[in-house]
């Protein structure tokens, strides 16, 4: 089992920045993908950004150029730097870990991001 704990959400004005952090309870040495998803009220959870254990990244089109996902393996951490935030970025943001060899899928509890106009 792996526990994921997010932090860094909050209220920010449009155009502002936030940095989300997600710490895993233990290191995963086998191939895996860590990512950030979000869910706004009345919508389905959607992928925001992912980073593989090899460091390859992938982003939702609407956040490209504004958000950056990164990782620090020594700290068991993954980060989401969010710049130029827009009101439509308002959502609960969830950290995710997918272990590829056994399809294990772990989620954090979520952190609220609210962007005011």
Tab-separated table of C-alpha atoms in Angstrom, residues 15-77:
chain	number	residue	atom	x	y	z
A	15	UNK	CA	-3.147	35.354	-12.956
A	16	UNK	CA	-1.615	34.116	-9.738
A	17	UNK	CA	0.394	30.996	-8.959
A	18	UNK	CA	0.214	27.995	-6.673
A	19	UNK	CA	2.470	25.001	-6.148
A	20	UNK	CA	0.951	21.669	-5.219
A	21	UNK	CA	2.974	18.939	-3.536
A	22	UNK	CA	2.298	15.234	-3.181
A	23	UNK	CA	4.392	13.025	-0.925
A	24	UNK	CA	4.251	9.237	-1.153
A	25	UNK	CA	4.612	7.092	1.963
A	26	UNK	CA	7.313	4.982	0.332
A	27	UNK	CA	9.432	4.917	-2.780
A	28	UNK	CA	8.355	2.924	-5.813
A	29	UNK	CA	11.298	1.496	-7.713
A	30	UNK	CA	9.412	-0.309	-10.496
A	31	UNK	CA	8.141	1.614	-13.538
A	32	UNK	CA	5.283	3.883	-12.599
A	33	UNK	CA	3.453	7.072	-13.482
A	34	UNK	CA	2.690	9.881	-11.068
A	35	UNK	CA	0.164	12.480	-11.954
A	36	UNK	CA	-2.279	15.195	-11.070
A	37	UNK	CA	-5.973	15.068	-11.862
A	38	UNK	CA	-8.726	17.527	-11.068
A	39	UNK	CA	-12.465	17.519	-10.619
A	40	UNK	CA	-14.716	20.567	-10.703
A	41	UNK	CA	-18.281	20.415	-9.343
A	42	UNK	CA	-20.609	18.562	-11.695
A	43	UNK	CA	-17.802	17.302	-13.917
A	44	UNK	CA	-15.770	14.129	-14.273
A	45	UNK	CA	-12.255	13.843	-12.945
A	46	UNK	CA	-9.766	14.790	-15.660
A	47	UNK	CA	-6.068	14.378	-16.197
A	48	UNK	CA	-3.986	17.518	-15.717
A	49	UNK	CA	-0.402	16.274	-15.992
A	50	UNK	CA	1.647	13.111	-15.599
A	51	UNK	CA	5.301	12.242	-15.223
A	52	UNK	CA	6.743	8.771	-15.663
A	53	UNK	CA	9.490	7.170	-13.614
A	54	UNK	CA	11.747	7.958	-16.600
A	55	UNK	CA	10.804	11.636	-16.408
A	56	UNK	CA	8.575	11.869	-19.484
A	57	UNK	CA	5.760	14.382	-19.046
A	58	UNK	CA	2.301	14.812	-20.485
A	59	UNK	CA	-0.149	17.714	-20.065
A	60	UNK	CA	-3.769	18.533	-20.692
A	61	UNK	CA	-3.846	20.949	-23.621
A	62	UNK	CA	-5.428	23.783	-21.665
A	63	UNK	CA	-2.612	23.855	-19.078
A	64	UNK	CA	0.356	23.560	-21.433
A	65	UNK	CA	2.717	26.473	-20.984
A	66	UNK	CA	1.167	27.376	-17.630
A	67	UNK	CA	1.603	24.257	-15.465
A	68	UNK	CA	4.770	22.264	-14.848
A	69	UNK	CA	4.944	18.825	-13.258
A	70	UNK	CA	8.193	17.710	-11.639
A	71	UNK	CA	9.437	15.088	-9.209
A	72	UNK	CA	12.021	14.605	-6.502
A	73	UNK	CA	12.614	10.894	-6.034
A	74	UNK	CA	14.687	11.329	-2.882
A	75	UNK	CA	11.731	13.094	-1.230
A	76	UNK	CA	9.164	10.720	-2.780
A	77	UNK	CA	7.520	13.882	-4.054
